[in-house]
């Protein structure tokens, strides 16, 4: 059997492959086709980190209900404390927030505040501050509306005095006090004389202005009706004028 023909070119290729240096950047033992993709490696690390964070979060909240966590977040917003601090001191933070909210609500309701200052009352109705405050506010709503009206009229009268050149420092200070009280809705202590709707001299401008506008409206309506249809037209026009006096009374 004859010897295989020796190919000098094949031998040269074999020797070059055997002595060729490794490809730069190729990890040892890893083929070129299986080289690590840096982007895929980053995604893998991110997923592993996220999975670890999820495990920690679920482990830390294993004994927490959604309702409790919602309460922790609410107390955190009300107190300005971080959620983790509130979570470790829920009862204490809740008590302080409730006291702060109660003080804020009762600031404009002195009678209710005095009632709540009794420890027995506070223990029984500590969860009903907002409801009782709403009831008290509704009861006093007519007084508040009337007090607002009187303050507005006094403010306008004093401002007119300023514009007319007859104001002084005391007048300007009173205007500032009225505007501040109106903005803060400060109605002061509700004494027995305030429950009688204030002193008569403060009510007089309202009553006189209302009656005057109604009377003038009646007369003007009668006159217009009389020009259009005599006495019958005057009688018919009077109610119209009286109805027209209502906006005038409201604007007084």
Coordinates of N, CA and C in Angstrom, one line a residue:
X1 N 0.9 -1.2 0.0 CA 0.0 0.0 0.0 C 0.9 1.2 0.0
X2 N 0.6 2.2 -0.8 CA 1.5 3.3 -1.0 C 1.3 4.3 0.1
X3 N 2.4 5.1 0.5 CA 2.3 6.1 1.5 C 1.5 7.3 1.0
X4 N 0.7 7.9 2.0 CA -0.1 9.1 1.6 C 0.8 10.2 1.1
X5 N 0.3 10.9 0.1 CA 1.1 12.0 -0.4 C 1.2 13.1 0.6
X6 N 2.4 13.6 0.9 CA 2.6 14.7 1.9 C 2.4 16.0 1.2
X7 N 1.4 16.8 1.8 CA 1.1 18.1 1.3 C 1.8 19.2 2.1
X8 N 2.7 19.8 1.5 CA 3.5 20.8 2.3 C 2.6 22.0 2.7
X9 N 1.6 22.3 2.0 CA 0.7 23.4 2.3 C -0.2 23.1 3.5
X10 N -0.7 21.8 3.6 CA -1.5 21.4 4.8 C -0.6 21.5 6.0
X11 N 0.6 21.0 5.9 CA 1.5 21.0 7.1 C 1.8 22.5 7.6
X12 N 1.9 23.4 6.6 CA 2.2 24.8 7.0 C 1.0 25.4 7.7
X13 N -0.2 25.1 7.3 CA -1.5 25.6 7.9 C -1.6 25.0 9.3
X14 N -1.2 23.7 9.5 CA -1.3 23.1 10.8 C -0.4 23.7 11.8
X15 N 0.8 24.0 11.4 CA 1.8 24.6 12.3 C 1.4 26.0 12.7
X16 N 0.8 26.8 11.7 CA 0.4 28.2 12.1 C -0.7 28.2 13.1
X17 N -1.7 27.2 13.0 CA -2.8 27.1 13.9 C -2.3 26.8 15.3
X18 N -1.3 25.9 15.4 CA -0.7 25.5 16.7 C 0.0 26.6 17.4
X19 N 0.7 27.4 16.6 CA 1.5 28.5 17.3 C 0.8 29.8 17.3
X20 N -0.5 30.0 16.8 CA -1.2 31.2 16.8 C -1.5 31.7 18.3
X21 N -1.3 33.0 18.6 CA -1.7 33.4 20.0 C -3.2 33.5 20.2
X22 N -3.7 33.4 21.4 CA -5.1 33.5 21.7 C -5.7 34.8 21.3
X23 N -7.0 34.8 21.0 CA -7.6 36.1 20.6 C -7.8 37.0 21.8
X24 N -7.3 38.3 21.7 CA -7.4 39.1 22.9 C -8.8 39.3 23.4
X25 N -9.0 39.3 24.7 CA -10.3 39.6 25.3 C -11.1 38.4 25.4
X26 N -10.7 37.2 25.0 CA -11.5 36.0 25.1 C -11.3 35.4 26.4
X27 N -12.3 35.2 27.2 CA -12.1 34.5 28.5 C -11.5 33.1 28.3
X28 N -10.7 32.7 29.3 CA -10.1 31.4 29.2 C -11.2 30.3 29.3
X29 N -11.1 29.4 28.4 CA -12.1 28.2 28.4 C -13.4 28.6 27.8
X30 N -13.5 29.8 27.2 CA -14.8 30.2 26.6 C -14.6 30.4 25.1
X31 N -15.4 29.7 24.3 CA -15.3 29.9 22.9 C -15.7 31.2 22.4
X32 N -15.2 31.7 21.3 CA -15.5 33.0 20.7 C -17.0 33.1 20.6
X33 N -17.7 32.1 20.1 CA -19.2 32.2 19.9 C -20.0 32.3 21.2
X34 N -19.4 32.0 22.3 CA -20.1 32.0 23.6 C -19.5 33.2 24.5
X35 N -18.9 34.2 23.9 CA -18.4 35.3 24.7 C -19.5 36.0 25.4
X36 N -19.2 36.5 26.7 CA -20.2 37.2 27.5 C -20.6 38.5 26.9
X37 N -21.9 38.8 26.8 CA -22.4 40.1 26.3 C -22.5 41.0 27.5
X38 N -21.8 42.2 27.5 CA -21.8 43.0 28.7 C -23.2 43.6 29.0
X39 N -24.1 43.8 28.0 CA -25.4 44.3 28.2 C -26.3 43.2 28.9
X40 N -26.2 42.0 28.4 CA -26.9 40.9 29.0 C -26.5 40.7 30.5
X41 N -25.2 40.8 30.7 CA -24.6 40.6 32.1 C -25.2 41.7 33.0
X42 N -25.3 42.9 32.5 CA -25.9 44.0 33.3 C -27.4 43.8 33.7
X43 N -28.1 43.3 32.7 CA -29.5 43.0 32.9 C -29.6 41.9 33.9
X44 N -28.8 40.9 33.8 CA -28.8 39.8 34.8 C -28.6 40.3 36.2
X45 N -27.6 41.2 36.4 CA -27.3 41.7 37.7 C -28.4 42.5 38.2
X46 N -29.0 43.3 37.3 CA -30.2 44.1 37.8 C -31.3 43.3 38.2
X47 N -31.6 42.2 37.5 CA -32.7 41.3 37.9 C -32.4 40.6 39.2
X48 N -31.2 40.2 39.4 CA -30.8 39.6 40.7 C -31.0 40.6 41.9
X49 N -30.5 41.9 41.6 CA -30.7 42.9 42.7 C -32.1 43.2 43.0
X50 N -33.0 43.2 41.9 CA -34.4 43.5 42.1 C -35.1 42.4 42.9
X51 N -34.7 41.1 42.5 CA -35.3 40.0 43.2 C -34.9 40.0 44.7
X52 N -33.6 40.4 45.0 CA -33.2 40.5 46.4 C -34.0 41.6 47.1
X53 N -34.2 42.7 46.5 CA -34.9 43.8 47.1 C -36.4 43.4 47.4
X54 N -37.0 42.7 46.5 CA -38.4 42.2 46.7 C -38.4 41.2 47.9
X55 N -37.5 40.3 47.9 CA -37.4 39.4 49.1 C -37.3 40.1 50.4
X56 N -36.5 41.1 50.4 CA -36.3 41.9 51.7 C -37.6 42.7 52.0
X57 N -38.2 43.3 51.0 CA -39.5 44.0 51.3 C -40.6 43.1 51.8
X58 N -40.7 42.0 51.2 CA -41.8 41.0 51.6 C -41.5 40.5 53.0
X59 N -40.2 40.2 53.3 CA -39.9 39.7 54.6 C -40.1 40.8 55.7
X60 N -39.8 42.1 55.4 CA -40.0 43.1 56.3 C -41.4 43.5 56.6
X61 N -42.3 43.2 55.7 CA -43.7 43.5 55.8 C -44.6 42.3 56.0
X62 N -44.0 41.2 56.4 CA -44.7 40.0 56.6 C -45.9 40.1 57.6
X63 N -45.7 40.9 58.6 CA -46.8 41.0 59.6 C -47.6 42.3 59.5
X64 N -47.5 43.0 58.4 CA -48.2 44.2 58.2 C -49.4 44.0 57.2
X65 N -50.6 44.5 57.6 CA -51.7 44.5 56.8 C -51.8 45.7 55.9
X66 N -52.5 45.7 54.8 CA -52.7 46.9 54.0 C -53.3 48.0 54.7
X67 N -54.3 47.7 55.6 CA -54.9 48.8 56.4 C -53.9 49.5 57.3
X68 N -53.1 48.7 58.0 CA -52.1 49.3 58.9 C -51.1 50.1 58.1
X69 N -50.7 49.7 57.0 CA -49.7 50.4 56.2 C -50.3 51.7 55.7
X70 N -51.6 51.7 55.3 CA -52.3 52.9 54.9 C -52.3 53.9 56.1
X71 N -52.6 53.4 57.3 CA -52.6 54.3 58.5 C -51.3 54.9 58.8
X72 N -50.2 54.0 58.6 CA -48.9 54.5 58.8 C -48.5 55.7 57.8
X73 N -48.9 55.5 56.6 CA -48.6 56.6 55.6 C -49.4 57.8 55.9
X74 N -50.7 57.7 56.4 CA -51.5 58.9 56.7 C -50.9 59.6 57.9
X75 N -50.5 58.8 58.9 CA -49.8 59.5 60.1 C -48.5 60.1 59.7
X76 N -47.8 59.5 58.8 CA -46.5 60.1 58.3 C -46.7 61.4 57.7
X77 N -47.8 61.5 56.8 CA -48.0 62.8 56.2 C -48.5 63.8 57.2
X78 N -49.3 63.4 58.2 CA -49.8 64.4 59.2 C -48.7 64.8 60.1
X79 N -47.8 64.0 60.5 CA -46.8 64.3 61.5 C -45.5 64.7 60.8
X80 N -45.3 64.4 59.6 CA -44.0 64.8 58.9 C -42.9 63.8 59.2
X81 N -43.2 62.7 59.9 CA -42.2 61.7 60.2 C -42.0 60.7 59.1
X82 N -40.9 60.0 58.9 CA -40.7 59.0 58.0 C -41.6 57.8 58.3
X83 N -42.0 57.0 57.3 CA -42.9 55.9 57.5 C -42.3 54.8 58.4
X84 N -41.0 54.6 58.3 CA -40.4 53.6 59.1 C -40.4 54.0 60.6
X85 N -40.2 55.3 60.9 CA -40.3 55.7 62.3 C -41.8 55.6 62.8
X86 N -42.7 56.0 62.0 CA -44.1 55.8 62.4 C -44.5 54.4 62.6
X87 N -44.0 53.5 61.7 CA -44.3 52.1 61.8 C -43.9 51.5 63.1
X88 N -42.8 52.0 63.7 CA -42.3 51.5 65.0 C -43.0 52.2 66.2
X89 N -43.7 53.3 65.9 CA -44.3 54.0 67.1 C -45.7 54.4 66.7
X90 N -46.5 53.5 66.1 CA -47.8 53.9 65.6 C -48.7 54.5 66.7
X91 N -48.8 53.8 67.8 CA -49.7 54.3 68.9 C -49.4 55.7 69.4
X92 N -48.1 55.9 69.6 CA -47.7 57.3 70.1 C -47.9 58.3 69.1
X93 N -47.5 58.1 67.8 CA -47.7 59.1 66.8 C -49.2 59.3 66.5
X94 N -50.0 58.2 66.5 CA -51.4 58.4 66.3 C -52.1 59.3 67.4
X95 N -51.6 59.1 68.7 CA -52.2 59.9 69.7 C -51.8 61.4 69.6
X96 N -50.6 61.6 69.2 CA -50.1 63.0 69.0 C -50.8 63.7 67.8
X97 N -51.0 63.0 66.7 CA -51.7 63.5 65.6 C -53.1 63.8 65.9
X98 N -53.8 62.9 66.6 CA -55.2 63.1 67.0 C -55.3 64.4 67.9
X99 N -54.4 64.6 68.8 CA -54.5 65.7 69.7 C -54.2 67.0 68.9
X100 N -53.3 67.0 67.9 CA -53.0 68.2 67.1 C -54.2 68.5 66.3
X101 N -54.9 67.5 65.6 CA -56.0 67.8 64.8 C -57.2 68.3 65.6
X102 N -57.4 67.7 66.8 CA -58.4 68.2 67.7 C -58.2 69.6 68.1
X103 N -57.0 70.0 68.5 CA -56.7 71.4 68.9 C -57.0 72.3 67.7
X104 N -56.7 71.9 66.5 CA -56.9 72.8 65.4 C -58.4 73.0 65.1
X105 N -59.2 71.9 65.2 CA -60.6 72.0 65.0 C -61.3 72.8 66.1
X106 N -60.9 72.6 67.4 CA -61.6 73.2 68.5 C -61.2 74.6 68.7
X107 N -60.2 75.1 68.0 CA -59.7 76.5 68.1 C -60.8 77.5 67.9
X108 N -61.7 77.2 66.9 CA -62.8 78.1 66.6 C -64.1 77.7 67.2
X109 N -64.1 76.8 68.2 CA -65.3 76.4 68.9 C -65.0 76.3 70.4
X110 N -64.9 77.5 71.1 CA -64.5 77.5 72.5 C -65.4 76.6 73.4
X111 N -66.7 76.6 73.1 CA -67.5 75.8 74.0 C -67.2 74.3 73.9
X112 N -67.1 73.9 72.7 CA -66.7 72.5 72.5 C -65.3 72.2 73.0
X113 N -64.4 73.1 72.9 CA -63.1 72.9 73.4 C -63.1 72.8 74.9
X114 N -63.9 73.6 75.6 CA -64.0 73.5 77.0 C -64.6 72.2 77.4
X115 N -65.6 71.7 76.6 CA -66.2 70.4 77.0 C -65.1 69.3 76.8
X116 N -64.3 69.3 75.8 CA -63.3 68.3 75.6 C -62.1 68.4 76.5
X117 N -62.0 69.5 77.2 CA -60.9 69.6 78.2 C -61.1 68.8 79.4
X118 N -62.3 68.3 79.6 CA -62.6 67.4 80.6 C -62.1 66.0 80.2
X119 N -61.4 65.3 81.1 CA -60.8 64.1 80.7 C -61.8 63.0 80.4
X120 N -62.9 63.0 81.2 CA -63.9 62.0 81.0 C -64.6 62.2 79.6
X121 N -64.9 63.4 79.2 CA -65.5 63.7 77.9 C -64.5 63.3 76.8
X122 N -63.3 63.7 77.0 CA -62.3 63.4 75.9 C -62.1 61.9 75.7
X123 N -62.2 61.1 76.8 CA -62.0 59.6 76.7 C -63.2 59.0 76.0
X124 N -64.4 59.6 76.2 CA -65.6 59.0 75.6 C -65.7 59.4 74.1
X125 N -65.4 60.6 73.8 CA -65.7 61.1 72.4 C -64.4 61.6 71.7
X126 N -63.3 60.9 72.0 CA -62.0 61.3 71.4 C -62.0 61.0 69.9
X127 N -62.9 60.1 69.4 CA -62.9 59.8 68.0 C -64.0 60.6 67.2
X128 N -64.7 61.5 67.9 CA -65.8 62.2 67.3 C -65.6 63.7 67.3
X129 N -64.3 64.1 67.4 CA -64.0 65.5 67.4 C -64.5 66.2 66.1
X130 N -64.2 65.6 64.9 CA -64.6 66.1 63.6 C -66.1 66.2 63.5
X131 N -66.8 65.2 63.9 CA -68.2 65.2 63.7 C -68.9 66.2 64.6
X132 N -68.5 66.3 65.9 CA -69.0 67.3 66.8 C -68.7 68.7 66.4
X133 N -67.5 68.9 65.8 CA -67.1 70.2 65.4 C -68.0 70.6 64.2
X134 N -68.3 69.7 63.3 CA -69.2 70.0 62.2 C -70.6 70.3 62.6
X135 N -71.1 69.6 63.6 CA -72.4 70.0 64.2 C -72.4 71.3 64.8
X136 N -71.4 71.6 65.6 CA -71.3 72.9 66.2 C -71.2 74.1 65.2
X137 N -70.4 73.8 64.2 CA -70.3 74.8 63.1 C -71.6 75.1 62.4
X138 N -72.4 74.0 62.2 CA -73.7 74.2 61.5 C -74.7 74.9 62.4
X139 N -74.6 74.7 63.7 CA -75.5 75.4 64.6 C -75.2 76.9 64.6
X140 N -73.9 77.2 64.5 CA -73.5 78.6 64.6 C -73.4 79.3 63.2
X141 N -73.8 78.6 62.2 CA -73.6 79.1 60.8 C -74.4 80.4 60.6
X142 N -75.7 80.6 61.1 CA -76.4 81.9 60.9 C -75.6 83.0 61.6
X143 N -75.1 82.8 62.8 CA -74.4 83.8 63.5 C -73.1 84.2 62.7
X144 N -72.4 83.2 62.2 CA -71.2 83.4 61.4 C -71.5 84.3 60.2
X145 N -72.6 83.9 59.5 CA -73.0 84.7 58.3 C -73.3 86.1 58.6
X146 N -74.0 86.3 59.7 CA -74.4 87.7 60.1 C -73.1 88.5 60.6
X147 N -72.3 87.8 61.3 CA -71.0 88.5 61.8 C -70.2 88.9 60.6
X148 N -70.1 88.0 59.6 CA -69.4 88.3 58.4 C -69.9 89.5 57.7
X149 N -71.3 89.6 57.6 CA -71.9 90.7 57.0 C -71.6 92.0 57.7
X150 N -71.7 92.0 59.0 CA -71.4 93.2 59.8 C -70.0 93.7 59.6
X151 N -69.1 92.7 59.6 CA -67.7 93.1 59.4 C -67.4 93.6 58.1
X152 N -68.1 93.1 57.0 CA -67.9 93.6 55.7 C -68.4 95.0 55.6
X153 N -69.5 95.3 56.2 CA -70.1 96.6 56.1 C -69.2 97.6 56.8
X154 N -68.7 97.2 58.0 CA -67.8 98.1 58.7 C -66.5 98.4 58.0
X155 N -66.0 97.3 57.3 CA -64.7 97.4 56.6 C -64.9 98.4 55.4
X156 N -66.0 98.2 54.7 CA -66.3 99.1 53.5 C -66.5 100.6 54.0
X157 N -67.2 100.8 55.1 CA -67.4 102.1 55.6 C -66.1 102.8 56.0
X158 N -65.2 102.0 56.7 CA -63.9 102.6 57.1 C -63.0 102.8 55.9
X159 N -63.1 101.9 54.9 CA -62.3 102.1 53.7 C -62.8 103.4 52.9
X160 N -64.1 103.6 52.9 CA -64.6 104.8 52.2 C -64.1 106.0 53.0
X161 N -64.0 106.0 54.3 CA -63.5 107.1 55.1 C -62.1 107.4 54.7
X162 N -61.3 106.3 54.4 CA -59.9 106.5 54.0 C -59.8 107.2 52.6
X163 N -60.6 106.7 51.7 CA -60.6 107.2 50.4 C -61.1 108.7 50.4
X164 N -62.0 109.1 51.3 CA -62.5 110.4 51.4 C -61.5 111.4 52.1
X165 N -60.4 110.8 52.6 CA -59.4 111.6 53.2 C -59.6 111.9 54.7
X166 N -60.6 111.2 55.3 CA -60.9 111.4 56.7 C -60.4 110.3 57.6
X167 N -59.5 109.4 57.1 CA -59.0 108.3 57.9 C -57.8 108.7 58.8
X168 N -57.6 107.9 59.8 CA -56.4 108.1 60.6 C -55.8 106.8 60.9
X169 N -54.8 106.8 61.8 CA -54.0 105.5 62.1 C -55.0 104.5 62.7
X170 N -55.8 105.0 63.7 CA -56.7 104.1 64.3 C -57.7 103.4 63.3
X171 N -58.1 104.2 62.4 CA -59.0 103.6 61.3 C -58.3 102.6 60.5
X172 N -57.1 102.9 60.1 CA -56.3 101.9 59.3 C -56.0 100.6 60.1
X173 N -55.8 100.8 61.4 CA -55.5 99.6 62.2 C -56.8 98.7 62.4
X174 N -57.9 99.4 62.5 CA -59.2 98.7 62.6 C -59.5 97.9 61.3
X175 N -59.2 98.6 60.1 CA -59.4 97.9 58.8 C -58.5 96.6 58.8
X176 N -57.3 96.8 59.2 CA -56.4 95.6 59.1 C -56.9 94.5 60.0
X177 N -57.4 94.9 61.2 CA -57.9 93.9 62.2 C -59.1 93.2 61.6
X178 N -60.0 93.9 61.0 CA -61.2 93.3 60.4 C -60.9 92.4 59.2
X179 N -59.9 92.8 58.4 CA -59.6 91.9 57.3 C -58.9 90.6 57.8
X180 N -58.1 90.8 58.8 CA -57.4 89.6 59.4 C -58.4 88.6 60.0
X181 N -59.3 89.2 60.8 CA -60.3 88.3 61.4 C -61.2 87.6 60.4
X182 N -61.6 88.4 59.3 CA -62.4 87.7 58.3 C -61.6 86.6 57.6
X183 N -60.3 86.9 57.3 CA -59.6 85.8 56.6 C -59.4 84.6 57.4
X184 N -59.2 84.8 58.7 CA -59.0 83.6 59.6 C -60.3 83.0 60.1
X185 N -61.4 83.6 59.8 CA -62.7 83.2 60.3 C -62.7 83.1 61.8
X186 N -62.2 84.2 62.4 CA -62.2 84.2 63.9 C -63.4 85.0 64.4
X187 N -64.3 84.3 65.0 CA -65.5 84.9 65.5 C -65.5 85.2 67.0
X188 N -64.4 84.9 67.6 CA -64.3 85.2 69.1 C -65.2 84.3 69.9
X189 N -65.2 84.6 71.2 CA -66.1 83.9 72.2 C -67.5 84.2 71.9
X190 N -68.3 83.1 72.0 CA -69.8 83.3 71.7 C -70.5 83.5 73.1
X191 N -70.6 84.7 73.5 CA -71.2 85.0 74.8 C -72.7 85.1 74.6
X192 N -73.5 85.3 75.7 CA -74.9 85.4 75.6 C -75.4 86.6 74.8
X193 N -74.6 87.7 74.9 CA -75.1 88.8 74.1 C -74.8 88.7 72.6
X194 N -73.8 87.9 72.3 CA -73.6 87.6 70.9 C -74.6 86.6 70.3
X195 N -75.1 85.7 71.2 CA -76.2 84.8 70.8 C -77.5 85.6 70.5
X196 N -77.6 86.7 71.1 CA -78.7 87.6 70.8 C -78.5 88.4 69.6
X197 N -77.5 88.0 68.8 CA -77.1 88.7 67.6 C -76.6 90.1 67.8
X198 N -75.7 90.3 68.7 CA -74.9 91.5 68.9 C -75.7 92.6 69.4
X199 N -75.1 93.7 69.6 CA -75.7 94.9 70.1 C -76.7 95.5 69.1
X200 N -77.8 96.1 69.5 CA -78.7 96.7 68.5 C -78.1 97.7 67.6
X201 N -77.2 98.5 68.1 CA -76.7 99.6 67.3 C -75.9 99.0 66.1
X202 N -75.4 97.8 66.2 CA -74.7 97.2 65.1 C -75.7 96.6 64.1
X203 N -76.8 96.2 64.6 CA -77.8 95.7 63.7 C -78.6 96.8 63.0
X204 N -78.6 98.0 63.6 CA -79.5 99.1 63.0 C -79.2 99.4 61.6
X205 N -77.9 99.5 61.1 CA -77.7 99.8 59.7 C -78.3 98.7 58.8
X206 N -78.2 97.5 59.2 CA -78.8 96.4 58.3 C -80.3 96.6 58.2
X207 N -80.9 96.8 59.4 CA -82.4 96.8 59.4 C -82.9 98.1 58.6
X208 N -82.2 99.2 58.9 CA -82.6 100.5 58.2 C -82.4 100.4 56.7
X209 N -81.2 99.8 56.3 CA -81.0 99.7 54.9 C -81.9 98.8 54.2
X210 N -82.3 97.7 54.9 CA -83.2 96.8 54.3 C -84.6 97.4 54.1
X211 N -85.1 98.0 55.1 CA -86.4 98.7 55.1 C -86.4 99.8 54.1
X212 N -85.4 100.6 54.0 CA -85.4 101.7 53.1 C -85.4 101.3 51.7
X213 N -84.6 100.2 51.4 CA -84.6 99.7 50.0 C -85.9 99.2 49.6
X214 N -86.6 98.5 50.5 CA -87.9 97.9 50.2 C -88.9 99.0 49.9
X215 N -88.9 100.1 50.8 CA -89.8 101.1 50.7 C -89.6 101.9 49.4
X216 N -88.4 102.2 49.1 CA -88.1 103.0 47.9 C -88.5 102.2 46.7
X217 N -88.2 100.9 46.7 CA -88.6 100.0 45.6 C -90.1 100.0 45.4
X218 N -90.8 100.0 46.5 CA -92.3 100.0 46.4 C -92.8 101.3 45.8
X219 N -92.2 102.5 46.2 CA -92.6 103.7 45.7 C -92.3 103.9 44.2
X220 N -91.1 103.4 43.8 CA -90.7 103.5 42.4 C -91.5 102.6 41.5
X221 N -91.9 101.4 42.0 CA -92.7 100.6 41.3 C -94.1 101.1 41.1
X222 N -94.6 101.8 42.1 CA -95.9 102.4 42.0 C -95.9 103.5 41.0
X223 N -94.9 104.3 41.1 CA -94.8 105.5 40.1 C -94.7 105.0 38.7
X224 N -93.9 104.0 38.4 CA -93.7 103.5 37.1 C -95.1 102.9 36.6
X225 N -95.7 102.1 37.5 CA -97.0 101.6 37.1 C -98.1 102.6 36.9
X226 N -98.0 103.7 37.7 CA -99.0 104.8 37.5 C -98.8 105.5 36.2
X227 N -97.6 105.7 35.8 CA -97.4 106.3 34.5 C -97.9 105.4 33.3
X228 N -97.8 104.2 33.5 CA -98.2 103.3 32.4 C -99.7 103.0 32.4
X229 N -100.3 103.0 33.5 CA -101.7 102.6 33.5 C -102.6 103.1 34.6
X230 N -102.2 104.2 35.2 CA -103.0 104.9 36.2 C -102.9 104.1 37.5
X231 N -104.0 104.2 38.3 CA -104.0 103.7 39.6 C -103.9 102.2 39.6
X232 N -104.5 101.5 38.6 CA -104.4 100.1 38.6 C -103.0 99.6 38.2
X233 N -102.4 100.4 37.3 CA -101.0 100.0 37.0 C -100.1 100.3 38.2
X234 N -100.4 101.3 39.0 CA -99.6 101.6 40.2 C -99.7 100.5 41.2
X235 N -100.9 100.0 41.4 CA -101.1 98.9 42.3 C -100.3 97.6 41.8
X236 N -100.4 97.4 40.5 CA -99.7 96.2 39.9 C -98.2 96.4 39.9
X237 N -97.7 97.7 39.8 CA -96.3 97.9 39.7 C -95.6 97.9 41.1
X238 N -96.4 98.1 42.1 CA -95.8 98.2 43.4 C -95.1 96.8 43.8
X239 N -95.8 95.7 43.6 CA -95.1 94.4 43.9 C -93.8 94.2 43.1
X240 N -93.9 94.7 41.8 CA -92.7 94.6 41.0 C -91.5 95.4 41.6
X241 N -91.9 96.6 42.1 CA -90.8 97.4 42.7 C -90.4 96.8 44.0
X242 N -91.3 96.2 44.7 CA -90.9 95.5 46.0 C -90.0 94.3 45.7
X243 N -90.3 93.6 44.6 CA -89.4 92.5 44.3 C -88.1 93.0 43.8
X244 N -88.0 94.2 43.2 CA -86.8 94.7 42.8 C -86.0 95.2 43.9
X245 N -86.6 95.4 45.1 CA -85.9 95.9 46.2 C -85.1 94.8 46.9
X246 N -85.4 93.6 46.6 CA -84.7 92.5 47.2 C -83.2 92.5 46.9
X247 N -82.8 92.6 45.6 CA -81.4 92.7 45.3 C -80.8 94.0 45.9
X248 N -81.5 95.1 46.0 CA -81.0 96.2 46.7 C -80.7 96.0 48.1
X249 N -81.6 95.2 48.8 CA -81.4 94.9 50.2 C -80.3 94.0 50.4
X250 N -80.1 93.1 49.4 CA -79.0 92.1 49.5 C -77.6 92.9 49.3
X251 N -77.7 93.9 48.5 CA -76.4 94.6 48.2 C -76.1 95.7 49.3
X252 N -77.1 95.9 50.2 CA -76.8 97.0 51.2 C -75.9 96.5 52.2

